Short mmCIF file of C-alpha atoms in Angstrom, two decimals:
data_model
loop_
_atom_site.label_atom_id
_atom_site.label_comp_id
_atom_site.label_asym_id
_atom_site.label_seq_id
_atom_site.Cartn_x
_atom_site.Cartn_y
_atom_site.Cartn_z
CA MET A 1 120.06 133.90 81.45
CA THR A 2 121.10 130.46 82.64
CA GLU A 3 118.91 127.66 81.21
CA ARG A 4 116.87 125.65 83.68
CA LEU A 5 118.00 122.20 84.39
CA LYS A 6 115.23 119.57 83.74
CA ILE A 7 114.73 117.45 86.64
CA GLY A 8 112.31 114.51 86.53
CA PHE A 9 110.70 112.70 89.80
CA ASP A 10 109.09 109.39 90.54
CA ALA A 11 105.73 111.16 91.73
CA LYS A 12 103.56 107.89 92.58
CA ARG A 13 103.70 108.38 96.21
CA ILE A 14 103.16 112.37 95.80
CA VAL A 15 99.70 111.53 94.40
CA ARG A 16 98.73 108.44 96.46
CA ASN A 17 100.47 108.73 100.04
CA GLY A 18 98.88 111.10 102.60
CA THR A 19 101.92 110.80 105.04
CA GLY A 20 105.40 109.48 104.96
CA LEU A 21 106.90 109.20 101.46
CA GLY A 22 104.18 111.38 100.08
CA SER A 23 104.83 114.03 102.50
CA TYR A 24 108.54 113.91 101.93
CA GLY A 25 108.01 114.30 97.94
CA ARG A 26 105.41 117.17 98.13
CA THR A 27 107.37 119.19 100.66
CA LEU A 28 110.55 118.72 98.63
CA VAL A 29 109.15 119.59 95.23
CA ASN A 30 107.14 122.69 96.64
CA ASP A 31 110.50 123.91 98.12
CA LEU A 32 112.48 123.11 94.90
CA ALA A 33 110.09 125.05 92.71
CA SER A 34 111.75 128.47 93.86
CA TYR A 35 114.94 127.42 92.19
CA PRO A 36 115.96 127.83 88.66
CA LEU A 37 114.88 124.15 87.80
CA GLU A 38 112.10 122.73 85.64
CA LEU A 39 110.42 120.09 87.61
CA ARG A 40 108.39 117.30 85.89
CA LEU A 41 106.53 114.81 88.05
CA TYR A 42 106.09 111.39 86.67
CA ALA A 43 103.10 109.57 88.10
CA PRO A 44 101.39 106.34 87.05
CA ASP A 45 97.95 108.21 87.17
CA GLN A 46 96.64 111.37 88.87
CA GLY A 47 96.13 109.50 92.23
CA ARG A 48 94.17 111.40 94.73
CA ASP A 49 93.01 115.12 94.04
CA GLN A 50 93.66 116.19 97.58
CA LEU A 51 97.18 115.14 97.43
CA ARG A 52 98.02 116.05 93.95
CA LEU A 53 96.68 119.63 94.55
CA GLN A 54 99.12 120.04 97.45
CA ILE A 55 101.84 120.70 94.73
CA LYS A 56 101.68 124.40 94.43
CA GLN A 57 100.80 125.38 90.77
CA GLN A 58 103.87 127.23 89.25
CA GLU A 59 104.87 127.56 85.71
CA ASN A 60 107.94 125.36 86.37
CA VAL A 61 106.20 122.40 87.79
CA SER A 62 104.17 119.96 85.74
CA PHE A 63 102.72 116.41 85.89
CA CYS A 64 103.31 113.63 83.31
CA TYR A 65 101.46 110.38 82.89
CA PRO A 66 101.92 107.08 80.94
CA ALA A 67 99.87 106.82 77.57
CA PRO A 68 96.57 105.02 78.35
CA SER A 69 96.66 101.33 77.97
CA HIS A 70 94.15 98.32 78.65
CA LEU A 71 97.12 95.88 79.28
CA PRO A 72 97.24 94.26 82.95
CA PHE A 73 100.16 95.90 85.02
CA SER A 74 100.83 98.46 82.45
CA LYS A 75 101.23 101.24 85.03
CA ALA A 76 103.73 99.29 87.20
CA LEU A 77 105.66 98.13 83.93
CA TRP A 78 105.87 101.79 82.93
CA ARG A 79 107.01 102.96 86.36
CA SER A 80 109.64 100.23 86.79
CA LYS A 81 110.93 100.41 83.12
CA GLY A 82 108.95 102.15 80.39
CA ILE A 83 109.30 105.50 81.97
CA VAL A 84 112.85 105.74 80.94
CA ASN A 85 111.67 106.27 77.25
CA ASP A 86 109.49 109.19 78.42
CA LEU A 87 112.38 110.74 80.46
CA LYS A 88 114.65 110.51 77.25
CA ARG A 89 111.77 112.09 75.15
CA ASP A 90 111.29 114.87 77.48
CA GLY A 91 114.94 115.87 77.70
CA ILE A 92 115.14 115.13 81.46
CA GLN A 93 118.73 115.65 82.70
CA VAL A 94 118.32 114.25 86.22
CA PHE A 95 115.72 111.69 87.58
CA HIS A 96 115.06 111.57 91.27
CA GLY A 97 113.51 108.52 92.80
CA LEU A 98 111.81 109.82 95.93
CA SER A 99 110.92 106.78 97.41
CA GLY A 100 113.90 104.39 97.45
CA GLU A 101 113.42 103.02 93.74
CA LEU A 102 114.59 103.81 90.28
CA PRO A 103 113.62 102.49 87.04
CA ILE A 104 115.43 99.74 85.29
CA GLY A 105 117.63 101.02 82.70
CA ILE A 106 118.12 104.57 83.79
CA ARG A 107 121.94 104.29 84.02
CA GLN A 108 122.21 102.82 80.69
CA SER A 109 119.93 105.79 79.21
CA GLY A 110 122.71 108.30 80.22
CA ILE A 111 120.08 110.03 82.40
CA LYS A 112 121.90 110.89 85.61
CA SER A 113 119.82 109.50 88.67
CA VAL A 114 119.39 110.37 92.37
CA VAL A 115 117.48 108.16 94.68
CA THR A 116 116.20 108.92 98.34
CA ILE A 117 116.43 105.87 100.75
CA HIS A 118 114.27 106.63 103.84
CA ASP A 119 114.92 103.35 105.69
CA LEU A 120 116.02 99.66 105.30
CA ILE A 121 113.63 98.37 107.96
CA PHE A 122 112.69 95.45 105.89
CA LEU A 123 116.27 94.23 106.07
CA ARG A 124 117.01 95.51 109.59
CA HIS A 125 113.83 94.08 111.23
CA PRO A 126 112.22 91.47 108.57
CA GLU A 127 109.96 90.32 111.37
CA PHE A 128 107.71 93.21 110.73
CA TYR A 129 106.92 92.37 107.03
CA HIS A 130 105.59 89.30 105.16
CA TRP A 131 108.71 87.06 103.97
CA ILE A 132 107.86 87.62 100.43
CA ASP A 133 107.82 91.24 100.73
CA THR A 134 111.19 91.44 102.25
CA LYS A 135 112.80 89.41 99.20
CA ILE A 136 111.12 91.86 96.78
CA TYR A 137 112.20 94.90 98.88
CA ALA A 138 115.72 93.45 99.18
CA TRP A 139 116.00 92.72 95.30
CA LYS A 140 114.68 96.49 94.64
CA PHE A 141 117.26 97.93 96.98
CA ARG A 142 120.12 96.06 95.34
CA GLN A 143 118.86 96.85 91.83
CA THR A 144 118.50 100.81 92.70
CA ILE A 145 121.88 101.04 94.12
CA ARG A 146 123.32 99.45 91.12
CA GLU A 147 121.42 101.99 89.01
CA ALA A 148 121.89 105.22 91.05
CA ASP A 149 124.58 107.56 90.36
CA HIS A 150 124.00 109.04 93.96
CA ILE A 151 122.02 108.35 96.95
CA ILE A 152 120.45 110.57 99.42
CA ALA A 153 120.09 108.96 103.04
CA ILE A 154 117.59 110.91 105.22
CA SER A 155 119.44 110.13 108.51
CA ALA A 156 122.82 109.01 109.70
CA CYS A 157 121.22 105.96 110.88
CA THR A 158 119.85 105.12 107.48
CA LYS A 159 123.21 106.02 105.64
CA ARG A 160 124.89 103.35 108.08
CA ASP A 161 122.35 100.83 107.06
CA ILE A 162 122.94 101.58 103.33
CA MET A 163 126.77 101.05 103.93
CA GLU A 164 126.08 97.82 105.85
CA TYR A 165 123.52 96.23 103.48
CA GLY A 166 124.84 97.51 100.19
CA GLY A 167 128.18 95.81 100.97
CA ASP A 168 130.53 96.19 97.90
CA LEU A 169 127.86 97.55 95.68
CA ILE A 170 128.25 101.06 97.26
CA SER A 171 130.99 103.36 98.32
CA GLU A 172 130.48 106.04 100.99
CA ASP A 173 131.44 108.78 98.52
CA ARG A 174 128.00 107.98 96.49
CA ILE A 175 125.85 108.82 99.63
CA SER A 176 124.93 112.27 100.92
CA LEU A 177 123.31 112.64 104.31
CA ILE A 178 120.29 115.25 103.45
CA TYR A 179 117.57 115.56 106.11
CA GLN A 180 113.92 115.79 105.02
CA SER A 181 112.05 119.02 105.89
CA CYS A 182 108.82 119.58 107.64
CA ALA A 183 105.79 121.15 105.78
CA PRO A 184 105.49 124.83 106.63
CA LYS A 185 101.82 124.45 107.70
CA PHE A 186 102.87 122.89 111.11
CA LYS A 187 104.83 126.00 112.02
CA SER A 188 101.77 128.24 111.71
CA ALA A 189 99.39 125.95 113.55
CA SER A 190 97.56 127.69 116.52
CA ALA A 191 95.78 126.01 119.44
CA ALA A 192 92.30 126.69 120.84
CA LYS A 193 92.47 127.28 124.52
CA GLY A 194 90.95 125.08 127.38
CA GLY A 195 90.30 121.95 125.42
CA GLU A 196 90.66 118.38 126.87
CA ARG A 197 94.17 117.32 128.00
CA TYR A 198 95.81 114.82 125.67
CA ILE A 199 98.93 113.44 124.42
CA LEU A 200 99.24 112.79 120.68
CA SER A 201 100.82 110.09 118.56
CA VAL A 202 100.92 110.18 114.78
CA GLY A 203 101.80 107.25 112.34
CA SER A 204 100.61 104.06 110.80
CA ILE A 205 99.06 102.12 113.62
CA GLU A 206 101.19 98.91 113.23
CA ALA A 207 103.44 96.75 115.45
CA ARG A 208 106.64 98.45 114.60
CA LYS A 209 105.27 101.71 115.73
CA ASN A 210 104.65 100.35 119.10
CA ILE A 211 102.02 102.58 120.23
CA LEU A 212 100.66 99.88 122.71
CA LEU A 213 103.67 101.26 125.08
CA ALA A 214 101.87 104.53 125.25
CA VAL A 215 98.58 102.92 126.09
CA LYS A 216 100.39 101.01 128.92
CA ALA A 217 101.72 104.05 130.21
CA LEU A 218 98.23 105.67 130.86
CA PRO A 219 97.42 104.16 134.17
CA TYR A 220 100.64 105.80 135.53
CA LEU A 221 99.47 109.18 134.27
CA PRO A 222 96.76 111.81 135.55
CA GLU A 223 93.30 110.37 134.90
CA GLU A 224 92.23 113.44 132.92
CA VAL A 225 95.05 113.01 130.26
CA LYS A 226 94.00 111.11 127.30
CA LEU A 227 95.79 109.57 124.31
CA VAL A 228 94.99 110.50 120.75
CA ILE A 229 96.33 108.10 118.00
CA VAL A 230 96.26 109.39 114.44
CA GLY A 231 97.29 106.78 111.51
CA ARG A 232 96.16 104.04 109.14
CA HIS A 233 94.33 101.05 110.52
CA THR A 234 96.07 97.83 110.62
CA PRO A 235 95.52 94.41 112.56
CA TYR A 236 97.59 95.69 115.22
CA THR A 237 95.12 98.68 115.75
CA ASP A 238 92.51 96.03 116.83
CA GLU A 239 95.13 94.60 119.12
CA VAL A 240 95.68 98.05 120.82
CA SER A 241 91.76 98.49 121.00
CA ALA A 242 91.49 95.03 122.71
CA TYR A 243 94.05 95.83 125.15
CA ALA A 244 92.60 99.13 126.05
CA GLN A 245 89.13 97.48 126.67
CA LYS A 246 90.56 94.68 128.75
CA LYS A 247 92.35 97.09 130.97
CA GLY A 248 89.52 99.65 131.29
CA LEU A 249 91.35 102.32 129.25
CA SER A 250 88.93 102.70 126.20
CA HIS A 251 87.62 106.02 127.61
CA ARG A 252 91.16 107.38 127.70
CA ILE A 253 92.17 106.64 123.94
CA ARG A 254 90.73 107.99 120.74
CA ILE A 255 91.87 106.39 117.60
CA MET A 256 91.59 108.50 114.39
CA HIS A 257 91.83 107.48 110.70
CA GLY A 258 91.79 109.58 107.44
CA VAL A 259 92.56 112.83 109.28
CA SER A 260 92.55 115.65 106.62
CA ASP A 261 95.69 117.62 105.62
CA GLU A 262 93.89 120.70 107.28
CA GLU A 263 92.88 118.99 110.67
CA LEU A 264 96.33 117.35 111.44
CA PRO A 265 98.25 120.69 112.30
CA LYS A 266 95.43 121.65 114.62
CA LEU A 267 95.51 118.25 116.50
CA TYR A 268 99.24 118.90 117.00
CA ALA A 269 98.76 122.50 118.11
CA GLU A 270 96.21 121.52 120.86
CA ALA A 271 98.01 118.44 122.21
CA GLU A 272 99.98 118.81 125.52
CA ALA A 273 102.74 116.54 124.62
CA PHE A 274 103.83 113.97 121.64
CA VAL A 275 104.75 110.37 121.85
CA TYR A 276 106.52 108.51 119.29
CA PRO A 277 107.35 104.85 120.70
CA SER A 278 108.46 103.32 117.52
CA ARG A 279 110.98 100.48 117.69
CA TYR A 280 112.75 101.58 114.33
CA GLU A 281 112.46 104.36 111.93
CA GLY A 282 114.50 105.82 109.00
CA PHE A 283 113.99 109.38 110.44
CA GLY A 284 110.76 110.32 112.31
CA ILE A 285 109.13 113.21 110.46
CA PRO A 286 106.36 113.43 112.96
CA ILE A 287 108.91 114.35 115.75
CA ILE A 288 109.81 117.49 113.79
CA GLU A 289 106.18 118.35 112.99
CA ALA A 290 105.24 118.17 116.72
CA ILE A 291 108.34 120.32 117.83
CA SER A 292 107.36 122.77 115.09
CA CYS A 293 103.90 123.03 116.60
CA GLY A 294 105.48 123.62 120.05
CA LEU A 295 105.18 120.22 121.83
CA PRO A 296 107.68 118.44 123.84
CA VAL A 297 108.50 114.92 122.57
CA VAL A 298 108.89 111.45 124.35
CA ALA A 299 110.39 108.76 121.82
CA CYS A 300 112.24 105.55 122.10
CA THR A 301 115.79 104.38 121.80
CA GLY A 302 117.13 102.07 119.22
CA SER A 303 117.19 103.91 115.94
CA CYS A 304 117.57 107.38 114.63
CA LEU A 305 114.81 109.21 116.78
CA GLU A 306 117.25 111.03 118.91
CA GLU A 307 118.73 112.28 115.70
CA ALA A 308 115.24 113.79 114.86
CA GLY A 309 114.24 115.00 118.08
CA GLY A 310 117.78 116.38 119.39
CA PRO A 311 119.00 116.33 122.90
CA ASP A 312 115.98 118.11 124.80
CA SER A 313 113.44 115.36 123.66
CA LEU A 314 113.30 112.46 126.12
CA TYR A 315 113.94 108.78 124.91
CA VAL A 316 113.07 105.66 126.62
CA ASP A 317 113.43 101.68 126.21
CA PRO A 318 110.61 100.61 123.85
CA ASP A 319 109.46 97.96 126.26
CA ASP A 320 109.38 100.11 129.44
CA ALA A 321 105.88 101.45 129.99
CA GLN A 322 106.82 103.05 133.52
CA ALA A 323 109.70 104.68 131.91
CA MET A 324 107.35 106.02 129.15
CA ALA A 325 105.03 107.34 131.77
CA HIS A 326 107.82 108.86 133.86
CA ALA A 327 109.08 110.79 130.80
CA ILE A 328 105.41 111.81 129.74
CA ARG A 329 105.02 113.26 133.24
CA GLN A 330 108.06 115.41 132.87
CA VAL A 331 106.83 117.00 129.69
CA LEU A 332 103.05 117.66 130.80
CA ARG A 333 102.16 121.33 131.26
CA GLY A 334 103.37 122.72 134.62
CA ALA A 335 106.28 120.24 134.74
CA GLU A 336 109.56 121.91 135.66
CA GLY A 337 111.97 122.70 132.49
CA ARG A 338 109.03 121.95 129.99
CA ASP A 339 109.23 125.48 128.28
CA LYS A 340 113.02 125.37 128.02
CA ARG A 341 112.78 121.80 126.55
CA ILE A 342 110.47 123.11 123.73
CA GLU A 343 112.53 126.23 123.05
CA ASN A 344 115.89 124.30 122.70
CA SER A 345 114.11 121.76 120.51
CA GLN A 346 112.80 124.15 118.20
CA GLN A 347 116.24 125.76 117.98
CA TYR A 348 117.68 122.11 117.15
CA ILE A 349 115.10 121.51 114.34
CA LYS A 350 116.20 124.65 112.31
CA ARG A 351 118.64 122.19 110.46
CA PHE A 352 115.63 120.72 108.82
CA ALA A 353 114.32 123.92 107.52
CA GLY A 354 112.70 123.49 103.79
CA ASN A 355 115.07 125.98 102.07
CA ASP A 356 118.26 124.51 103.55
CA VAL A 357 117.18 121.06 102.41
CA ALA A 358 116.02 121.91 99.01
CA GLY A 359 119.27 123.81 98.44
CA GLN A 360 121.46 120.89 99.25
CA VAL A 361 119.33 118.80 96.77
CA ALA A 362 119.60 121.32 94.07
CA GLU A 363 123.30 121.74 94.47
CA LEU A 364 123.59 117.90 94.23
CA TYR A 365 121.64 117.95 91.05
CA ARG A 366 124.22 120.55 89.68
CA GLN A 367 127.22 118.49 90.74
CA LEU A 368 125.84 115.41 89.02
CA LEU A 369 125.92 117.34 85.78
#
């Protein structure tokens, strides 16, 4: 019997982030657990129970935490450097940074390393970040690509950005394009019949995500169609609410925070369409979730969203509210060609199936060794 490879993961986001990087890590680890691998998840603490417990309990999957310490910043220091000693102690053969970071010294340790880079928006669009954050993120990016034996880009768009901003620190043969997969819970979601009509948007409610465009499109849509916005609150959320109130649209929008893991697929399944007006993304997994739940999608041009949604979703300029409204009208129930769009899109997203993605990642681990 072949000995299982020992793979370590940076699991901070798995136990702390409800969506985005957290979803990516949890879905990938759960899919990889069916391969002949021993998976060790290194997290600075246990994080949130509801997130940690989404990792299926299997004999080849375990969590590892740093030794208790009362020193300030001990968890951050462990994750950025001290973790390397724990990886060597545990006989880890490949370490996978799931959220764009690797610990300092991993290359020198002799442990092979892979890092998934989701996006470089802080370099492409620094206007959406505090200036000091862009400096820190840029330093971490350069440090990480120096340390990494191999890089996974989650979209062709992100791969292009890595090549552009990595410069002479990176060569194309060190980058693999491996898409992220969608959690299976979205494929099995079922809708109740006869509820209110609404279009849905999911993602942090921040300026870059541009949900105000969908709010501005509402006056051009049937009065009974509402907009449900699910995501983390930011100051931009208040801007959206204030605009809706000023324009007499408050009764047509519902903003929801802290939606549970069980509730989210149901919200998708009962919606009439999905909108994702983001100005720039590394990939756009909510688009895949929406299509999995049988929704037609309207998104924006300018980044990688066409790559996520495929040719049968609709894309508009991120500043054109009337174009957004026109596209939404084309995908509401009863619109000509709606069912065909959904069917074709569901065929398109089969390339993001979990087993296929995990298989590519597992093969990459083997190649590194």
